[in-house]
PDB file of C-alpha atoms in Angstrom:
ATOM      1  CA  UNK A   1      35.289  43.763  55.891  1.00  0.00           C
ATOM      2  CA  UNK A   2      34.302  42.902  52.324  1.00  0.00           C
ATOM      3  CA  UNK A   3      36.803  43.114  49.571  1.00  0.00           C
ATOM      4  CA  UNK A   4      37.585  41.542  46.168  1.00  0.00           C
ATOM      5  CA  UNK A   5      38.998  38.358  47.702  1.00  0.00           C
ATOM      6  CA  UNK A   6      36.052  37.814  50.066  1.00  0.00           C
ATOM      7  CA  UNK A   7      33.578  38.594  47.305  1.00  0.00           C
ATOM      8  CA  UNK A   8      35.070  35.938  45.032  1.00  0.00           C
ATOM      9  CA  UNK A   9      34.948  33.370  47.804  1.00  0.00           C
ATOM     10  CA  UNK A  10      31.326  34.261  48.656  1.00  0.00           C
ATOM     11  CA  UNK A  11      30.144  33.884  45.061  1.00  0.00           C
ATOM     12  CA  UNK A  12      31.968  30.563  44.592  1.00  0.00           C
ATOM     13  CA  UNK A  13      30.289  29.215  47.733  1.00  0.00           C
ATOM     14  CA  UNK A  14      26.862  30.613  46.689  1.00  0.00           C
ATOM     15  CA  UNK A  15      27.123  28.712  43.420  1.00  0.00           C
ATOM     16  CA  UNK A  16      27.872  25.412  45.204  1.00  0.00           C
ATOM     17  CA  UNK A  17      24.870  25.993  47.508  1.00  0.00           C
ATOM     18  CA  UNK A  18      22.600  26.943  44.526  1.00  0.00           C
ATOM     19  CA  UNK A  19      23.514  23.674  42.863  1.00  0.00           C
ATOM     20  CA  UNK A  20      22.799  21.716  45.995  1.00  0.00           C
ATOM     21  CA  UNK A  21      19.460  23.517  46.551  1.00  0.00           C
ATOM     22  CA  UNK A  22      18.393  23.768  42.915  1.00  0.00           C
ATOM     23  CA  UNK A  23      15.519  21.244  43.148  1.00  0.00           C
ATOM     24  CA  UNK A  24      14.316  22.641  46.448  1.00  0.00           C
ATOM     25  CA  UNK A  25      14.153  26.160  45.087  1.00  0.00           C
ATOM     26  CA  UNK A  26      12.201  25.131  42.020  1.00  0.00           C
ATOM     27  CA  UNK A  27       9.830  22.978  44.158  1.00  0.00           C
ATOM     28  CA  UNK A  28       9.104  25.822  46.616  1.00  0.00           C
ATOM     29  CA  UNK A  29       8.490  28.164  43.693  1.00  0.00           C
ATOM     30  CA  UNK A  30       6.360  25.644  41.899  1.00  0.00           C
ATOM     31  CA  UNK A  31       3.826  25.677  44.751  1.00  0.00           C
ATOM     32  CA  UNK A  32       3.091  29.395  44.232  1.00  0.00           C
ATOM     33  CA  UNK A  33       4.761  30.412  41.020  1.00  0.00           C
ATOM     34  CA  UNK A  34       6.196  29.114  37.833  1.00  0.00           C
ATOM     35  CA  UNK A  35       8.751  26.822  39.441  1.00  0.00           C
ATOM     36  CA  UNK A  36      11.866  28.456  37.962  1.00  0.00           C
ATOM     37  CA  UNK A  37      13.521  30.036  41.010  1.00  0.00           C
ATOM     38  CA  UNK A  38      16.284  27.436  41.142  1.00  0.00           C
ATOM     39  CA  UNK A  39      16.974  28.094  37.427  1.00  0.00           C
ATOM     40  CA  UNK A  40      17.070  31.835  37.935  1.00  0.00           C
ATOM     41  CA  UNK A  41      19.425  31.723  40.905  1.00  0.00           C
ATOM     42  CA  UNK A  42      21.715  29.007  39.400  1.00  0.00           C
ATOM     43  CA  UNK A  43      22.025  30.592  35.972  1.00  0.00           C
ATOM     44  CA  UNK A  44      22.793  34.060  37.493  1.00  0.00           C
ATOM     45  CA  UNK A  45      25.398  32.653  39.894  1.00  0.00           C
ATOM     46  CA  UNK A  46      26.962  30.537  37.125  1.00  0.00           C
ATOM     47  CA  UNK A  47      27.346  33.618  34.954  1.00  0.00           C
ATOM     48  CA  UNK A  48      28.896  35.609  37.857  1.00  0.00           C
ATOM     49  CA  UNK A  49      31.394  32.828  38.444  1.00  0.00           C
ATOM     50  CA  UNK A  50      32.171  32.582  34.754  1.00  0.00           C
ATOM     51  CA  UNK A  51      33.328  36.198  34.890  1.00  0.00           C
ATOM     52  CA  UNK A  52      34.897  36.167  38.345  1.00  0.00           C
ATOM     53  CA  UNK A  53      38.400  36.554  36.925  1.00  0.00           C
ATOM     54  CA  UNK A  54      37.197  40.030  35.791  1.00  0.00           C
ATOM     55  CA  UNK A  55      36.598  41.163  39.359  1.00  0.00           C
ATOM     56  CA  UNK A  56      38.637  44.299  40.259  1.00  0.00           C
ATOM     57  CA  UNK A  57      39.641  45.965  43.475  1.00  0.00           C
ATOM     58  CA  UNK A  58      36.751  48.370  42.869  1.00  0.00           C
ATOM     59  CA  UNK A  59      33.706  46.928  44.670  1.00  0.00           C
ATOM     60  CA  UNK A  60      31.320  49.025  42.660  1.00  0.00           C
ATOM     61  CA  UNK A  61      32.661  47.493  39.398  1.00  0.00           C
ATOM     62  CA  UNK A  62      32.262  43.992  40.864  1.00  0.00           C
ATOM     63  CA  UNK A  63      28.634  44.483  41.851  1.00  0.00           C
ATOM     64  CA  UNK A  64      27.965  45.933  38.378  1.00  0.00           C
ATOM     65  CA  UNK A  65      29.474  42.805  36.866  1.00  0.00           C
ATOM     66  CA  UNK A  66      27.178  40.663  39.056  1.00  0.00           C
ATOM     67  CA  UNK A  67      24.221  42.741  37.961  1.00  0.00           C
ATOM     68  CA  UNK A  68      25.041  42.278  34.309  1.00  0.00           C
ATOM     69  CA  UNK A  69      25.337  38.547  34.851  1.00  0.00           C
ATOM     70  CA  UNK A  70      21.824  38.331  36.193  1.00  0.00           C
ATOM     71  CA  UNK A  71      20.503  40.587  33.386  1.00  0.00           C
ATOM     72  CA  UNK A  72      22.145  38.315  30.807  1.00  0.00           C
ATOM     73  CA  UNK A  73      20.982  35.025  32.254  1.00  0.00           C
ATOM     74  CA  UNK A  74      17.623  35.720  33.804  1.00  0.00           C
ATOM     75  CA  UNK A  75      14.380  36.988  32.386  1.00  0.00           C
ATOM     76  CA  UNK A  76      12.367  36.189  35.486  1.00  0.00           C
ATOM     77  CA  UNK A  77      10.907  38.890  37.782  1.00  0.00           C
ATOM     78  CA  UNK A  78      12.981  37.655  40.686  1.00  0.00           C
ATOM     79  CA  UNK A  79      16.177  37.715  38.569  1.00  0.00           C
ATOM     80  CA  UNK A  80      15.369  41.302  37.502  1.00  0.00           C
ATOM     81  CA  UNK A  81      14.972  42.327  41.090  1.00  0.00           C
ATOM     82  CA  UNK A  82      18.391  40.850  41.921  1.00  0.00           C
ATOM     83  CA  UNK A  83      19.951  42.594  38.895  1.00  0.00           C
ATOM     84  CA  UNK A  84      18.470  45.991  39.825  1.00  0.00           C
ATOM     85  CA  UNK A  85      19.581  45.554  43.476  1.00  0.00           C
ATOM     86  CA  UNK A  86      23.144  44.735  42.454  1.00  0.00           C
ATOM     87  CA  UNK A  87      23.237  47.659  40.035  1.00  0.00           C
ATOM     88  CA  UNK A  88      22.096  50.122  42.706  1.00  0.00           C
ATOM     89  CA  UNK A  89      24.584  48.683  45.248  1.00  0.00           C
ATOM     90  CA  UNK A  90      27.205  49.126  42.564  1.00  0.00           C
ATOM     91  CA  UNK A  91      26.502  52.874  42.236  1.00  0.00           C
ATOM     92  CA  UNK A  92      26.870  53.357  46.001  1.00  0.00           C
ATOM     93  CA  UNK A  93      30.151  51.563  46.213  1.00  0.00           C
ATOM     94  CA  UNK A  94      31.896  52.981  43.105  1.00  0.00           C
ATOM     95  CA  UNK A  95      35.593  53.433  43.794  1.00  0.00           C
ATOM     96  CA  UNK A  96      35.566  51.613  47.092  1.00  0.00           C
ATOM     97  CA  UNK A  97      38.160  48.848  47.518  1.00  0.00           C
ATOM     98  CA  UNK A  98      36.748  47.558  50.819  1.00  0.00           C
ATOM     99  CA  UNK A  99      33.380  47.678  52.623  1.00  0.00           C
ATOM    100  CA  UNK A 100      33.260  48.170  56.343  1.00  0.00           C
ATOM    101  CA  UNK A 101      30.286  47.199  58.585  1.00  0.00           C
ATOM    102  CA  UNK A 102      28.303  50.357  57.733  1.00  0.00           C
ATOM    103  CA  UNK A 103      28.819  49.735  53.991  1.00  0.00           C
ATOM    104  CA  UNK A 104      27.603  46.099  54.398  1.00  0.00           C
ATOM    105  CA  UNK A 105      24.441  47.400  56.196  1.00  0.00           C
ATOM    106  CA  UNK A 106      24.068  49.833  53.289  1.00  0.00           C
ATOM    107  CA  UNK A 107      24.272  46.950  50.796  1.00  0.00           C
ATOM    108  CA  UNK A 108      21.198  45.322  52.331  1.00  0.00           C
ATOM    109  CA  UNK A 109      19.353  48.663  52.735  1.00  0.00           C
ATOM    110  CA  UNK A 110      19.880  49.389  49.057  1.00  0.00           C
ATOM    111  CA  UNK A 111      18.669  45.880  48.102  1.00  0.00           C
ATOM    112  CA  UNK A 112      15.599  46.334  50.292  1.00  0.00           C
ATOM    113  CA  UNK A 113      14.745  49.788  48.855  1.00  0.00           C
ATOM    114  CA  UNK A 114      15.121  48.495  45.276  1.00  0.00           C
ATOM    115  CA  UNK A 115      12.843  45.543  45.935  1.00  0.00           C
ATOM    116  CA  UNK A 116      10.297  47.831  47.502  1.00  0.00           C
ATOM    117  CA  UNK A 117      10.372  50.225  44.490  1.00  0.00           C
ATOM    118  CA  UNK A 118      10.785  47.703  41.647  1.00  0.00           C
ATOM    119  CA  UNK A 119       8.751  44.852  43.171  1.00  0.00           C
ATOM    120  CA  UNK A 120       5.963  47.185  44.367  1.00  0.00           C
ATOM    121  CA  UNK A 121       6.106  45.422  47.670  1.00  0.00           C
ATOM    122  CA  UNK A 122       6.014  46.521  51.244  1.00  0.00           C
ATOM    123  CA  UNK A 123       7.025  44.959  54.600  1.00  0.00           C
ATOM    124  CA  UNK A 124       4.561  42.393  55.751  1.00  0.00           C
ATOM    125  CA  UNK A 125       3.769  41.122  52.286  1.00  0.00           C
ATOM    126  CA  UNK A 126       5.710  37.891  53.113  1.00  0.00           C
ATOM    127  CA  UNK A 127       8.517  38.291  50.658  1.00  0.00           C
ATOM    128  CA  UNK A 128      12.320  38.432  50.586  1.00  0.00           C
ATOM    129  CA  UNK A 129      11.974  42.035  51.609  1.00  0.00           C
ATOM    130  CA  UNK A 130      10.911  40.905  55.136  1.00  0.00           C
ATOM    131  CA  UNK A 131      14.003  38.724  55.407  1.00  0.00           C
ATOM    132  CA  UNK A 132      16.241  41.616  54.341  1.00  0.00           C
ATOM    133  CA  UNK A 133      14.545  43.956  56.847  1.00  0.00           C
ATOM    134  CA  UNK A 134      15.303  41.544  59.633  1.00  0.00           C
ATOM    135  CA  UNK A 135      18.907  41.086  58.535  1.00  0.00           C
ATOM    136  CA  UNK A 136      19.382  44.915  58.576  1.00  0.00           C
ATOM    137  CA  UNK A 137      17.907  45.217  62.119  1.00  0.00           C
ATOM    138  CA  UNK A 138      20.172  42.431  63.398  1.00  0.00           C
ATOM    139  CA  UNK A 139      23.314  43.884  61.682  1.00  0.00           C
ATOM    140  CA  UNK A 140      22.775  47.068  63.521  1.00  0.00           C
ATOM    141  CA  UNK A 141      23.404  45.151  66.762  1.00  0.00           C
ATOM    142  CA  UNK A 142      26.020  42.666  65.565  1.00  0.00           C
ATOM    143  CA  UNK A 143      28.857  42.155  63.053  1.00  0.00           C
ATOM    144  CA  UNK A 144      28.726  38.386  63.453  1.00  0.00           C
ATOM    145  CA  UNK A 145      27.609  37.931  59.800  1.00  0.00           C
ATOM    146  CA  UNK A 146      27.291  34.144  59.833  1.00  0.00           C
ATOM    147  CA  UNK A 147      25.000  34.291  62.876  1.00  0.00           C
ATOM    148  CA  UNK A 148      23.021  37.245  61.651  1.00  0.00           C
ATOM    149  CA  UNK A 149      22.325  35.809  58.150  1.00  0.00           C
ATOM    150  CA  UNK A 150      21.307  32.461  59.421  1.00  0.00           C
ATOM    151  CA  UNK A 151      19.208  33.562  62.316  1.00  0.00           C
ATOM    152  CA  UNK A 152      17.485  36.430  60.587  1.00  0.00           C
ATOM    153  CA  UNK A 153      16.496  34.420  57.503  1.00  0.00           C
ATOM    154  CA  UNK A 154      15.280  31.606  59.689  1.00  0.00           C
ATOM    155  CA  UNK A 155      13.342  33.876  62.027  1.00  0.00           C
ATOM    156  CA  UNK A 156      11.689  35.582  58.974  1.00  0.00           C
ATOM    157  CA  UNK A 157      10.371  32.252  57.741  1.00  0.00           C
ATOM    158  CA  UNK A 158       9.021  31.425  61.223  1.00  0.00           C
ATOM    159  CA  UNK A 159       7.437  34.908  61.756  1.00  0.00           C
ATOM    160  CA  UNK A 160       5.439  34.524  58.614  1.00  0.00           C
ATOM    161  CA  UNK A 161       4.123  31.020  59.149  1.00  0.00           C
ATOM    162  CA  UNK A 162       0.320  31.152  58.947  1.00  0.00           C
ATOM    163  CA  UNK A 163       0.344  34.408  56.999  1.00  0.00           C
ATOM    164  CA  UNK A 164      -0.669  34.832  53.367  1.00  0.00           C
ATOM    165  CA  UNK A 165       1.729  35.953  50.633  1.00  0.00           C
ATOM    166  CA  UNK A 166       0.280  39.208  49.516  1.00  0.00           C
ATOM    167  CA  UNK A 167       2.222  39.983  46.316  1.00  0.00           C
ATOM    168  CA  UNK A 168       3.186  38.433  42.982  1.00  0.00           C
ATOM    169  CA  UNK A 169       1.629  35.396  41.441  1.00  0.00           C
ATOM    170  CA  UNK A 170       1.476  33.714  44.799  1.00  0.00           C
ATOM    171  CA  UNK A 171      -1.389  35.990  45.940  1.00  0.00           C
ATOM    172  CA  UNK A 172      -3.808  34.147  43.639  1.00  0.00           C
ATOM    173  CA  UNK A 173      -3.457  31.118  45.890  1.00  0.00           C
ATOM    174  CA  UNK A 174      -4.898  33.058  48.788  1.00  0.00           C
ATOM    175  CA  UNK A 175      -5.124  30.999  52.023  1.00  0.00           C
ATOM    176  CA  UNK A 176      -3.126  28.159  50.619  1.00  0.00           C
ATOM    177  CA  UNK A 177       0.009  30.318  50.978  1.00  0.00           C
ATOM    178  CA  UNK A 178      -0.505  30.560  54.808  1.00  0.00           C
ATOM    179  CA  UNK A 179       1.139  27.085  55.004  1.00  0.00           C
ATOM    180  CA  UNK A 180       3.851  27.698  52.496  1.00  0.00           C
ATOM    181  CA  UNK A 181       7.152  29.540  52.713  1.00  0.00           C
ATOM    182  CA  UNK A 182       7.626  32.427  50.325  1.00  0.00           C
ATOM    183  CA  UNK A 183      10.181  30.992  47.787  1.00  0.00           C
ATOM    184  CA  UNK A 184      12.528  33.988  47.934  1.00  0.00           C
ATOM    185  CA  UNK A 185      12.656  33.967  51.747  1.00  0.00           C
ATOM    186  CA  UNK A 186      13.255  30.185  51.668  1.00  0.00           C
ATOM    187  CA  UNK A 187      16.050  30.598  49.068  1.00  0.00           C
ATOM    188  CA  UNK A 188      17.788  33.311  51.055  1.00  0.00           C
ATOM    189  CA  UNK A 189      17.687  31.111  54.233  1.00  0.00           C
ATOM    190  CA  UNK A 190      19.193  28.199  52.300  1.00  0.00           C
ATOM    191  CA  UNK A 191      21.905  30.345  50.657  1.00  0.00           C
ATOM    192  CA  UNK A 192      22.861  31.898  54.075  1.00  0.00           C
ATOM    193  CA  UNK A 193      24.070  28.462  55.187  1.00  0.00           C
ATOM    194  CA  UNK A 194      27.291  29.095  53.261  1.00  0.00           C
ATOM    195  CA  UNK A 195      28.392  31.782  55.755  1.00  0.00           C
TER     196      UNK A 195
END
């Protein structure tokens, strides 16, 4: 069950983890991109937490507030994908005061669909979309969220070892990316440690 209180706690913990992993996120991104992933995630999460007292019982309104925080604080392509994902999730949850297991699966399905459409990416491109897809599959068999988030994001990284990143700036590095983690997948795995 996800409600206002859980959501506040999750975003507070995510901020702590983003601060801890800030340099790691930037370093991972610096190998294949412009090295600002830590900045993007931290700035967005700080802005969410600055406005957390404005969270309401309406989960749709809360996800919209999170979307606006990322729009305000992040001009990067990754930040934009997060903002659009949160906005689309918000539309689906408008008026809901609590999310059950099916709603939580729906949150991840909406994020995945948004990333496919906005990021012009498909499964197998070695991006955060592949991690989300694995989370969705595992959630359909289990409601142990902590276990699912940690195991799915770790497995996604392992499944794509030795494969090239096929989208974004990283694709310019060609075979070099076979030995590197996709920064988004790496960040999601690190952030999942809070659960």
